Coordinates of C-alpha atoms and ligand atoms in Angstrom, one line a residue:
M109 CA 0.0 0.0 -0.2
S110 CA 1.3 3.5 -0.8
K111 CA 2.0 5.9 1.8
T112 CA -0.9 8.4 2.7
I113 CA 0.0 11.9 1.6
P114 CA -0.7 14.3 4.4
A115 CA -2.7 17.6 4.1
P116 CA -0.6 20.7 3.5
P117 CA 0.0 23.0 6.4
A118 CA -2.1 26.0 6.3
T119 CA -0.4 29.2 5.5
A120 CA 0.0 31.6 8.5
V121 CA -2.8 34.3 7.8
A122 CA -0.3 37.1 9.0
A123 CA 2.1 36.0 6.1
I124 CA -0.4 36.6 3.5
P125 CA -0.1 40.4 2.9
T126 CA 3.6 40.2 3.1
T127 CA 3.7 37.4 0.5
I128 CA 1.5 39.5 -2.0
A129 CA 3.7 42.5 -1.3
A130 CA 6.8 40.6 -2.3
L131 CA 5.1 39.4 -5.5
R132 CA 4.2 43.0 -6.5
K133 CA 7.6 44.1 -5.8
T134 CA 8.8 41.4 -8.3
F135 CA 6.1 42.4 -10.9
Q136 CA 7.2 45.9 -10.5
S137 CA 10.9 45.0 -11.1
H138 CA 9.8 43.8 -14.5
K139 CA 11.3 40.4 -13.9
T140 CA 8.2 38.7 -15.5
R141 CA 8.2 40.6 -18.7
P142 CA 10.8 38.9 -21.0
V143 CA 9.2 36.2 -23.0
E144 CA 12.2 33.9 -22.5
W145 CA 11.7 34.0 -18.8
R146 CA 8.0 33.1 -19.2
K147 CA 8.9 30.3 -21.5
Q148 CA 11.4 29.0 -19.1
Q149 CA 8.9 28.9 -16.2
L150 CA 6.5 27.0 -18.6
R151 CA 9.2 24.4 -19.4
K152 CA 10.1 23.9 -15.8
L153 CA 6.4 23.4 -15.0
W154 CA 6.2 20.8 -17.8
W155 CA 9.1 18.9 -16.2
G156 CA 7.7 19.4 -12.6
L157 CA 4.4 17.9 -13.8
H158 CA 6.3 15.1 -15.7
D159 CA 8.5 14.2 -12.8
N160 CA 5.6 14.1 -10.3
E161 CA 3.1 12.1 -12.5
A162 CA 3.0 9.2 -10.0
S163 CA 2.4 11.6 -7.2
I164 CA -0.4 13.3 -9.1
A165 CA -1.9 9.9 -9.6
A166 CA -1.5 8.9 -6.0
A167 CA -2.9 12.2 -4.7
L168 CA -6.1 11.8 -6.9
W169 CA -6.6 8.3 -5.9
Q170 CA -6.4 9.4 -2.2
D171 CA -8.8 12.2 -2.7
L172 CA -11.3 10.8 -5.0
H173 CA -10.3 7.3 -5.8
K174 CA -9.8 8.4 -9.1
S175 CA -8.1 5.9 -11.6
E176 CA -4.5 6.6 -13.0
H177 CA -6.2 6.6 -16.5
E178 CA -8.8 9.4 -15.6
A179 CA -6.0 11.2 -13.4
L180 CA -3.5 11.6 -16.1
Q181 CA -5.9 12.1 -18.9
S182 CA -7.6 15.2 -17.4
D183 CA -4.8 16.4 -15.1
G184 CA -1.2 15.1 -15.7
I185 CA -1.0 14.6 -19.5
W186 CA -3.6 17.2 -20.3
L187 CA -1.7 20.0 -18.5
K188 CA 1.6 18.9 -20.2
N189 CA 0.2 19.0 -23.5
A190 CA -1.3 22.5 -22.8
I191 CA 2.2 23.6 -21.9
I192 CA 3.9 22.3 -25.0
D193 CA 1.2 23.9 -27.1
A194 CA 1.5 27.3 -25.3
L195 CA 5.3 27.2 -25.7
G196 CA 4.7 26.5 -29.4
D197 CA 2.3 29.6 -29.7
I198 CA 3.6 32.1 -27.1
D199 CA 5.7 34.2 -29.7
S200 CA 2.6 34.7 -31.8
W201 CA 0.4 35.6 -28.8
V202 CA 2.6 38.3 -27.3
K203 CA 3.2 40.0 -30.8
E204 CA 1.9 43.5 -30.9
V205 CA -0.8 43.5 -33.3
P206 CA -1.4 46.4 -35.8
V207 CA -5.1 47.7 -35.9
T208 CA -7.0 49.1 -38.9
A209 CA -8.1 52.5 -37.8
D210 CA -9.8 55.6 -39.4
L211 CA -7.9 58.0 -41.5
L212 CA -6.8 60.4 -38.6
S213 CA -5.4 57.6 -36.4
K214 CA -3.6 55.7 -39.3
A215 CA -0.7 58.0 -39.3
G216 CA 0.0 56.9 -35.7
S217 CA 0.3 53.3 -36.8
P218 CA -2.0 52.0 -34.0
T219 CA -1.4 48.8 -32.4
I220 CA -2.5 46.6 -29.4
R221 CA 0.2 45.6 -27.0
K222 CA -0.3 42.5 -24.8
E223 CA 0.7 43.5 -21.5
P224 CA 0.7 41.6 -18.2
L225 CA -2.0 42.6 -15.5
G226 CA 0.2 42.3 -12.5
V227 CA -0.3 40.1 -9.4
V228 CA -3.2 37.5 -10.1
L229 CA -5.0 35.1 -7.9
I230 CA -6.1 31.6 -8.8
I231 CA -8.5 29.8 -6.5
G232 CA -9.1 26.1 -7.4
A233 CA -11.9 23.5 -6.8
Y234 CA -11.5 20.1 -5.4
N235 CA -12.7 18.0 -8.2
Y236 CA -9.8 18.7 -10.7
P237 CA -7.3 20.1 -8.3
F238 CA -4.4 20.2 -10.8
Q239 CA -6.2 21.2 -13.9
L240 CA -8.3 24.0 -12.5
T241 CA -5.3 25.6 -10.9
I242 CA -2.5 24.8 -13.4
G243 CA -4.8 25.3 -16.3
P244 CA -5.4 29.1 -15.6
L245 CA -1.8 29.4 -14.4
L246 CA -0.4 28.6 -17.8
G247 CA -2.3 31.7 -19.3
A248 CA -1.2 33.9 -16.4
I249 CA 2.5 32.9 -16.9
A250 CA 2.4 33.3 -20.6
A251 CA 1.1 36.7 -20.1
G252 CA 3.9 37.7 -17.8
N253 CA 2.1 37.9 -14.5
C254 CA 3.0 37.1 -10.9
V255 CA 0.5 34.6 -9.5
V256 CA -0.8 33.4 -6.2
I257 CA -2.4 30.0 -6.2
K258 CA -4.9 29.0 -3.6
P259 CA -5.6 25.1 -4.0
S260 CA -9.0 23.7 -2.6
E261 CA -8.6 22.5 1.1
I262 CA -11.0 19.6 0.4
S263 CA -8.8 17.4 -1.8
T264 CA -5.9 17.5 0.7
A265 CA -3.4 15.2 -0.9
S266 CA -3.6 17.0 -4.4
A267 CA -3.1 20.4 -2.6
T268 CA 0.2 19.0 -1.0
V269 CA 1.4 17.6 -4.4
L270 CA 0.4 20.8 -6.2
T271 CA 2.3 23.0 -3.6
K272 CA 5.5 20.9 -4.1
I273 CA 5.2 21.0 -7.9
I274 CA 4.8 24.9 -7.9
Q275 CA 7.5 25.4 -5.3
D276 CA 9.9 23.1 -7.0
S277 CA 9.5 24.3 -10.5
L278 CA 8.7 28.0 -10.5
D279 CA 10.6 31.2 -9.4
P280 CA 9.5 31.8 -5.9
D281 CA 9.9 35.5 -6.5
A282 CA 6.9 35.5 -8.9
F283 CA 4.8 32.5 -7.8
A284 CA 3.3 31.7 -4.2
V285 CA 0.9 28.9 -3.0
I286 CA -1.4 29.9 -0.3
N287 CA -2.9 26.8 1.5
G288 CA -5.9 26.8 3.9
A289 CA -9.7 27.2 4.1
I290 CA -12.1 30.2 4.6
P291 CA -9.9 32.3 7.1
E292 CA -6.8 32.1 4.6
T293 CA -9.0 32.6 1.6
T294 CA -10.8 35.6 3.2
T295 CA -7.4 37.3 4.1
L296 CA -6.4 36.6 0.5
L297 CA -9.5 38.4 -0.9
E298 CA -8.9 41.4 1.3
Q299 CA -5.7 42.0 -0.6
K300 CA -5.7 43.9 -4.0
F301 CA -5.2 41.8 -7.0
D302 CA -5.2 42.6 -10.7
K303 CA -7.5 39.7 -11.6
I304 CA -9.0 36.9 -9.7
C305 CA -9.9 33.4 -11.2
Y306 CA -12.2 31.5 -9.1
T307 CA -13.6 27.9 -9.7
G308 CA -16.2 26.5 -7.6
N309 CA -19.8 27.1 -6.6
G310 CA -21.9 30.2 -7.2
V311 CA -22.4 31.1 -3.4
V312 CA -18.8 31.6 -2.8
G313 CA -18.3 32.8 -6.5
R314 CA -20.5 35.8 -5.1
I315 CA -18.3 36.3 -2.1
V316 CA -15.4 36.4 -4.3
A317 CA -17.0 39.0 -6.7
T318 CA -17.9 41.2 -4.0
A319 CA -14.5 41.2 -2.4
A320 CA -13.0 41.8 -5.8
A321 CA -15.3 44.8 -6.6
K322 CA -13.8 46.6 -3.5
H323 CA -10.7 46.8 -5.3
L324 CA -12.2 47.1 -8.8
T325 CA -10.6 43.8 -9.6
P326 CA -11.9 41.9 -12.5
T327 CA -12.8 38.4 -12.2
I328 CA -13.1 35.1 -14.0
L329 CA -15.8 33.1 -12.3
E330 CA -16.0 29.4 -13.3
L331 CA -19.1 28.2 -11.7
G332 CA -21.4 25.3 -12.1
G333 CA -25.1 24.8 -13.2
L334 CA -27.8 22.3 -14.1
N335 CA -26.6 21.0 -17.3
P336 CA -29.5 19.5 -19.6
V337 CA -29.3 16.8 -22.1
V338 CA -32.1 17.0 -24.7
I339 CA -32.6 13.7 -26.7
T340 CA -35.0 14.2 -29.6
K341 CA -37.0 11.7 -31.5
N342 CA -34.3 11.8 -34.2
A343 CA -31.5 10.8 -31.7
D344 CA -29.4 7.6 -32.1
I345 CA -30.4 6.4 -28.7
K346 CA -27.7 3.8 -28.4
I347 CA -25.1 6.5 -29.0
A348 CA -26.8 8.9 -26.8
A349 CA -27.1 6.3 -23.9
R350 CA -23.4 5.3 -24.2
R351 CA -22.0 8.8 -24.2
I352 CA -24.3 10.1 -21.4
C353 CA -23.3 7.1 -19.4
W354 CA -19.6 8.0 -19.9
G355 CA -20.1 11.6 -19.0
K356 CA -22.1 10.9 -15.8
A357 CA -19.7 8.4 -14.5
L358 CA -16.6 10.4 -15.1
N359 CA -15.2 11.4 -11.7
A360 CA -18.6 10.0 -10.2
G361 CA -20.4 12.9 -11.4
Q362 CA -18.1 15.4 -9.6
V363 CA -17.6 17.4 -12.9
C364 CA -19.0 20.9 -13.6
L365 CA -19.9 19.7 -17.1
S366 CA -21.5 16.6 -15.8
P367 CA -24.9 16.0 -17.4
D368 CA -27.6 17.0 -14.7
Y369 CA -30.9 15.9 -16.2
V370 CA -31.9 14.1 -19.4
I371 CA -35.0 14.9 -21.5
V372 CA -36.2 12.0 -23.4
P373 CA -39.3 11.4 -25.6
S374 CA -41.5 8.6 -24.8
S375 CA -40.7 6.6 -27.9
K376 CA -37.0 6.4 -26.8
E377 CA -37.4 6.0 -23.1
A378 CA -37.2 2.2 -22.9
E379 CA -34.2 1.8 -25.2
F380 CA -32.6 4.7 -23.4
I381 CA -32.7 2.8 -20.0
S382 CA -31.9 -0.6 -21.3
T383 CA -28.8 0.9 -23.1
L384 CA -27.8 2.8 -20.1
Q385 CA -28.0 -0.5 -18.1
S386 CA -26.1 -2.7 -20.5
T387 CA -23.3 0.1 -21.0
W388 CA -22.7 0.2 -17.1
Q389 CA -22.4 -3.5 -17.2
K390 CA -19.8 -3.2 -20.1
F391 CA -17.9 -0.4 -18.4
Y392 CA -17.8 -2.2 -15.0
P393 CA -18.0 -6.0 -15.8
N394 CA -17.3 -7.0 -12.1
G395 CA -19.9 -4.5 -10.5
I396 CA -19.4 -0.7 -10.1
K397 CA -18.3 -0.9 -6.5
A398 CA -15.4 -3.4 -7.2
S399 CA -14.3 -1.5 -10.2
P400 CA -10.9 0.5 -9.7
D401 CA -12.2 2.9 -12.6
Y402 CA -15.1 4.3 -10.5
P403 CA -14.3 7.1 -8.1
R404 CA -15.7 7.9 -4.8
I405 CA -17.4 11.0 -3.4
V406 CA -14.8 13.5 -1.9
N407 CA -15.8 13.8 1.7
D408 CA -18.6 12.7 4.0
R409 CA -20.4 16.1 3.7
H410 CA -20.8 15.7 -0.1
F411 CA -21.7 12.0 0.3
Q412 CA -24.5 12.9 2.8
R413 CA -25.8 15.8 0.5
I414 CA -26.0 13.6 -2.5
K415 CA -27.5 10.7 -0.6
S416 CA -30.3 12.9 0.8
L417 CA -31.0 14.3 -2.6
I418 CA -31.7 10.6 -3.9
E419 CA -33.9 10.0 -0.8
S420 CA -35.7 13.3 -1.0
S421 CA -36.7 12.8 -4.6
S422 CA -40.2 11.7 -5.3
G423 CA -39.2 10.1 -8.6
E424 CA -38.9 6.5 -9.5
I425 CA -35.3 4.8 -9.2
K426 CA -34.8 3.0 -12.5
I427 CA -31.2 2.0 -12.2
G428 CA -28.8 1.9 -9.2
G429 CA -29.5 3.8 -5.9
E430 CA -26.8 1.9 -4.0
T431 CA -24.7 3.8 -1.4
D432 CA -22.1 2.9 1.1
A433 CA -21.1 5.7 3.7
S434 CA -18.0 3.8 5.0
E435 CA -16.5 4.1 1.3
K436 CA -18.3 7.3 0.4
F437 CA -19.6 5.2 -2.5
I438 CA -22.6 6.1 -4.6
G439 CA -23.5 3.9 -7.6
L440 CA -24.6 5.4 -10.8
T441 CA -28.3 6.2 -10.1
V442 CA -31.1 6.9 -12.6
V443 CA -34.4 8.5 -11.5
K444 CA -37.4 9.1 -13.5
V445 CA -38.9 12.4 -12.2
K446 CA -42.2 14.1 -13.0
D447 CA -41.4 17.7 -13.1
E448 CA -38.7 20.4 -12.2
H449 CA -40.0 20.6 -8.7
D450 CA -38.3 17.3 -7.8
A451 CA -35.4 17.5 -5.2
L452 CA -33.1 16.3 -7.9
M453 CA -34.0 19.2 -10.3
K454 CA -33.4 22.0 -7.8
D455 CA -29.7 22.4 -7.9
E456 CA -26.6 21.1 -9.6
I457 CA -26.2 17.4 -8.3
F458 CA -22.3 17.1 -8.5
G459 CA -22.6 13.4 -8.0
P460 CA -23.3 10.2 -10.0
V461 CA -27.2 10.7 -10.0
L462 CA -29.1 11.2 -13.3
P463 CA -32.8 12.2 -13.2
Y464 CA -34.7 12.1 -16.5
I465 CA -38.2 13.4 -17.6
V466 CA -40.2 12.2 -20.5
I467 CA -41.3 15.0 -22.8
D468 CA -42.4 14.3 -26.5
D469 CA -42.7 17.9 -27.9
L470 CA -39.4 19.7 -28.7
E471 CA -40.8 23.2 -28.0
E472 CA -41.9 22.0 -24.7
A473 CA -38.4 20.5 -23.9
I474 CA -36.7 23.7 -24.8
E475 CA -39.2 25.7 -22.5
F476 CA -38.4 23.1 -19.7
V477 CA -34.8 23.8 -20.2
N478 CA -35.0 27.4 -20.1
R479 CA -37.3 27.3 -17.2
V480 CA -35.1 25.0 -15.1
S481 CA -32.0 27.2 -15.6
D482 CA -31.6 29.4 -18.6
T483 CA -27.6 29.8 -18.4
P484 CA -26.2 26.4 -17.4
L485 CA -22.5 25.7 -17.9
A486 CA -23.2 23.1 -20.5
L487 CA -26.0 22.0 -22.8
Y488 CA -26.1 18.7 -24.6
T489 CA -28.3 17.6 -27.4
F490 CA -28.6 14.3 -29.2
T491 CA -30.1 14.4 -32.7
T492 CA -29.2 13.1 -36.2
D493 CA -30.8 16.2 -37.6
K494 CA -28.5 19.1 -38.0
K495 CA -31.3 21.6 -38.4
E496 CA -32.9 20.5 -35.2
A497 CA -29.7 20.6 -33.3
D498 CA -29.3 24.2 -34.7
Y499 CA -32.8 25.1 -33.5
I500 CA -32.1 23.9 -30.0
L501 CA -28.9 25.9 -29.9
G502 CA -30.6 29.0 -31.3
H503 CA -33.4 28.8 -28.7
T504 CA -31.2 28.2 -25.5
R505 CA -28.1 29.5 -23.8
S506 CA -25.2 27.9 -22.0
G507 CA -21.5 28.4 -21.3
G508 CA -20.8 25.7 -23.9
A509 CA -22.4 23.0 -25.8
T510 CA -21.8 19.5 -27.4
V511 CA -24.1 18.0 -30.0
N512 CA -24.2 14.2 -29.9
D513 CA -22.0 13.8 -27.0
T514 CA -21.4 15.0 -23.4
I515 CA -18.4 16.8 -21.8
W516 CA -16.5 17.1 -25.1
H517 CA -16.6 20.9 -25.7
G518 CA -14.8 21.1 -22.4
A519 CA -12.4 18.4 -22.9
S520 CA -9.6 20.1 -25.1
H521 CA -7.1 22.3 -23.6
K522 CA -7.1 24.3 -26.9
L523 CA -10.8 25.5 -26.6
A524 CA -12.2 28.6 -24.5
F525 CA -13.9 27.3 -21.4
G526 CA -16.3 29.2 -19.4
G527 CA -19.8 30.2 -18.3
V528 CA -22.5 32.6 -18.9
G529 CA -24.8 34.2 -16.4
E530 CA -25.3 31.9 -13.4
S531 CA -22.6 29.5 -14.6
G532 CA -19.9 32.3 -14.5
M533 CA -18.1 34.9 -16.5
G534 CA -14.9 35.0 -18.6
N535 CA -13.2 32.1 -20.0
Y536 CA -9.5 30.7 -20.5
R537 CA -7.4 28.0 -21.9
D538 CA -4.7 28.3 -24.6
K539 CA -4.8 31.6 -26.3
F540 CA -8.1 32.4 -24.4
G541 CA -6.2 32.1 -21.1
F542 CA -3.4 34.2 -22.4
D543 CA -5.8 37.0 -23.6
A544 CA -7.7 36.6 -20.2
F545 CA -4.5 37.5 -18.1
S546 CA -3.4 40.1 -20.5
H547 CA -4.1 43.7 -20.8
H548 CA -4.8 44.9 -24.3
R549 CA -3.0 48.1 -24.4
T550 CA -4.1 50.4 -27.3
T551 CA -0.8 52.3 -28.4
V552 CA -0.6 55.1 -30.9
R553 CA 2.8 56.3 -32.0
Q554 CA 1.9 59.8 -33.4
A555 CA 3.5 60.9 -36.6
G556 CA 6.0 63.8 -36.4
G557 CA 5.9 67.4 -37.5
W558 CA 4.8 66.9 -41.0
F559 CA 1.5 65.7 -39.5
E560 CA 0.7 69.0 -37.8
A561 CA -0.7 70.6 -41.0
I562 CA -3.5 67.7 -40.9
L563 CA -3.9 67.9 -37.1
D564 CA -4.4 71.7 -37.3
A565 CA -8.1 71.1 -37.8
R566 CA -8.3 69.8 -34.1
Y567 CA -6.8 73.0 -32.5
P568 CA -8.7 76.1 -31.3
P569 CA -9.9 78.5 -32.5
Y570 CA -12.6 76.2 -33.8
L571 CA -13.4 78.1 -37.0
P572 CA -16.4 76.9 -39.1
S573 CA -13.9 76.3 -41.9
K574 CA -12.1 73.7 -39.8
L575 CA -15.3 71.8 -39.0
S576 CA -16.3 71.8 -42.7
Q577 CA -12.8 70.5 -43.5
Y578 CA -13.3 67.8 -41.0
R579 CA -16.7 66.8 -42.3
M580 CA -15.5 66.7 -45.9
L581 CA -12.5 64.4 -45.0
L582 CA -13.9 62.2 -42.2
E583 CA -17.7 62.2 -41.8
K584 CA -19.2 59.0 -43.0
K585 CA -22.5 58.6 -44.9
P586 CA -25.1 55.9 -43.6
S587 CA -26.2 53.1 -45.8
F588 CA -29.3 52.7 -44.1
S589 CA -32.8 54.4 -44.0
R590 CA -34.6 56.1 -41.0
D591 CA -36.7 52.9 -40.7
G592 CA -33.6 50.8 -40.0
K593 CA -33.5 49.2 -43.4
A594 CA -30.2 48.7 -45.4
R595 CA -29.9 50.8 -48.5
V596 CA -28.3 49.0 -51.4
S597 CA -26.8 51.3 -54.2
W598 CA -27.4 50.4 -57.7
F599 CA -23.9 49.1 -58.0
G600 CA -24.3 47.0 -54.9
W601 CA -27.5 45.7 -56.2
L602 CA -25.7 44.8 -59.5
L603 CA -23.0 43.0 -57.8
T604 CA -25.3 40.8 -55.8
L605 CA -27.2 39.7 -58.8
G606 CA -26.7 36.1 -59.4
G607 CA -26.3 35.5 -55.6
G608 CA -23.2 34.7 -53.4
D609 CA -21.4 37.0 -51.3
R610 CA -20.0 40.4 -52.8
K611 CA -16.5 39.1 -53.0
T612 CA -17.5 36.0 -55.0
V613 CA -19.7 38.2 -57.3
V614 CA -16.9 40.7 -58.0
V615 CA -14.6 37.7 -58.9
K616 CA -17.2 36.3 -61.1
Y617 CA -17.6 39.7 -62.8
V618 CA -13.9 40.4 -63.2
A619 CA -13.4 36.8 -64.5
T620 CA -16.3 37.4 -67.0
V621 CA -15.0 40.8 -68.1
L622 CA -11.5 39.4 -68.6
G623 CA -12.9 36.5 -70.6
L624 CA -14.7 38.7 -72.9
V625 CA -11.7 40.8 -73.3
Y626 CA -9.7 37.7 -74.3
L627 CA -12.5 36.5 -76.8
K628 CA -12.7 40.0 -78.5
N629 CA -8.7 39.9 -78.8
Q630 CA -8.9 36.4 -80.3
L631 CA -11.6 37.5 -82.7
D632 CA -9.7 40.7 -83.7
A633 CA -6.5 38.6 -84.4
R634 CA -8.5 36.2 -86.7
R635 CA -9.9 39.0 -88.6
R636 CA -6.5 40.5 -89.0
Ligands
NAD1664 P1 -14.5 23.8 -3.0 O1 -15.2 23.5 -1.9 O2 -13.1 23.1 -3.4 O3 -14.3 25.3 -3.1 C1 -13.8 26.0 -4.2 C2 -12.9 27.0 -3.6 O4 -13.6 28.1 -2.8 C3 -11.7 26.5 -2.6 O5 -10.4 26.9 -2.9 C4 -12.2 27.2 -1.1 O6 -11.2 27.2 -0.3 C5 -12.8 28.3 -1.5 N1 -13.9 28.7 -0.6 C6 -14.9 27.9 0.0 N2 -15.6 28.7 0.8 C7 -15.1 30.0 0.7 C8 -15.5 31.2 1.4 N3 -16.6 31.3 2.2 N4 -14.8 32.2 1.2 C9 -13.9 32.3 0.2 N5 -13.5 31.1 -0.4 C10 -14.0 30.0 -0.1 O7 -15.4 23.5 -4.3 P2 -17.0 23.8 -4.6 O8 -17.2 25.1 -4.5 O9 -17.8 22.8 -3.9 O10 -16.8 23.1 -6.1 C11 -17.9 22.7 -6.8 C12 -18.5 23.7 -7.5 O11 -17.5 24.2 -8.6 C13 -19.6 23.0 -8.4 O12 -20.8 23.9 -8.4 C14 -19.0 22.9 -9.8 O13 -19.9 23.0 -10.9 C15 -18.1 24.2 -9.9 N6 -17.0 23.9 -10.8 C16 -16.8 24.6 -11.8 C17 -15.9 24.4 -12.8 C18 -15.8 25.3 -14.0 O14 -14.8 25.4 -14.5 N7 -16.8 26.1 -14.4 C19 -15.0 23.5 -12.6 C20 -15.0 22.7 -11.4 C21 -16.0 23.0 -10.5

């Protein structure tokens, strides 16, 4: 048996302001600005993760009974790949970007400079303790910030390993880990940061946003929500059930993107249930409890919370329902509910329980989704009809969406990840993470003395002739009428004849004219 990893000691509350002040001093020394320094930090972090892969897997096993397979796929290897891709692209991310501007600004060659924000705070959650802290950290490093990392105090072994990786790999002048629970986080939030990235539940999200507002600190809030799955009558139900099964079993449902409830038409209900059942048997041939691939609930509080949700439901348990407090084990459980007032439909479950409801009419299903929660973190739909999928996407909102699968839009380290409304604000990962931790500094390098003649129109005295000159040179004419309709010039109308966008039509016209000129020349040559 491997050794138990102890919890990290809590950081002394009195040391927190001093730590932040030291990081600010580092930032002000411009140490984090050179891109080569940032790359070096990322390279060292890659090695830190690589060398500690076994400890990462051991910690996740201890905290969540997470298999090595899941641990490395979603934390270890996932993060290492994200670092390699960031290192490949960072030179293009940091480039000053020229901006197309109006006539007056053009002479100043306007650009956007990508500047670091300063000292930023990243607060992680327990369910993916490495990915949810190091994931945003990559963008913050690439953008040249100093960073304070606050791991979740719930996944204790992971917090210890995470602290070791950060402290051994990164420059201590620029990066610090603060461990602890509410008192430590509260003291942290009293400090001024230049951005806070918080992952966790919405109640604490509001505490974080309120504390941040006192310092005018912008926030990225990565929260949760009730993620719906809409199965339509045009779904391939075998595929749907298998993919929902995988999405729900992942980390025993302790995933912000986990499907929270399913809407299924009556014609598909029986096949949906039987395929879920047979899939689970295939996934866990020796029984789910005995399987080393199926995680446990993180602690007793969450175990009791999920268990009492199952007990309070007035729905009918169709599959599972097994629980064992001594192991914090809850088997995959499928419950048929009657309406959205069921205990299982009130809040995000964050556990391996899947309520479903039978609704035949698609409009009614969409209404139901929007009534339960109109800004979940994820929305899933299963249909083989592309138009139907577009219709569902066009009549709902969510942080992200996957058609014909679950979790997948949030699985790649390259795609922007974030919520909307109740499920949060802002996003990160890859270039989106770099941008999230950068300030886009608009910069104009004004033209010299020769430009004064043109600038003269802006200086007092404001003579009428100057305004006329300004109007003549810069005032634009609208291409729309008072009733809001677009006006199309006869030339524009001519260009759009025959369909296609303007560019295509222009190409068609030019090709036709050139063809006619060529034909005329050929005829002339023959006549001669
Ligand atoms: P948690 O208990 O690990 O808490 C998250 C963080 O909040 C911890 O670092 C903790 O120290 C801090 N915290 C707790 N109470 C606090 C307080 N009073 N003041 C200041 N900080 C405090 O995790 P959780 O919140 O239970 O996480 C589960 C939730 O997170 C779910 O709602 C889930 O959907 C969401 N989540 C979202 C994402 C995402 O990327 N959108 C990812 C994972 C989890």
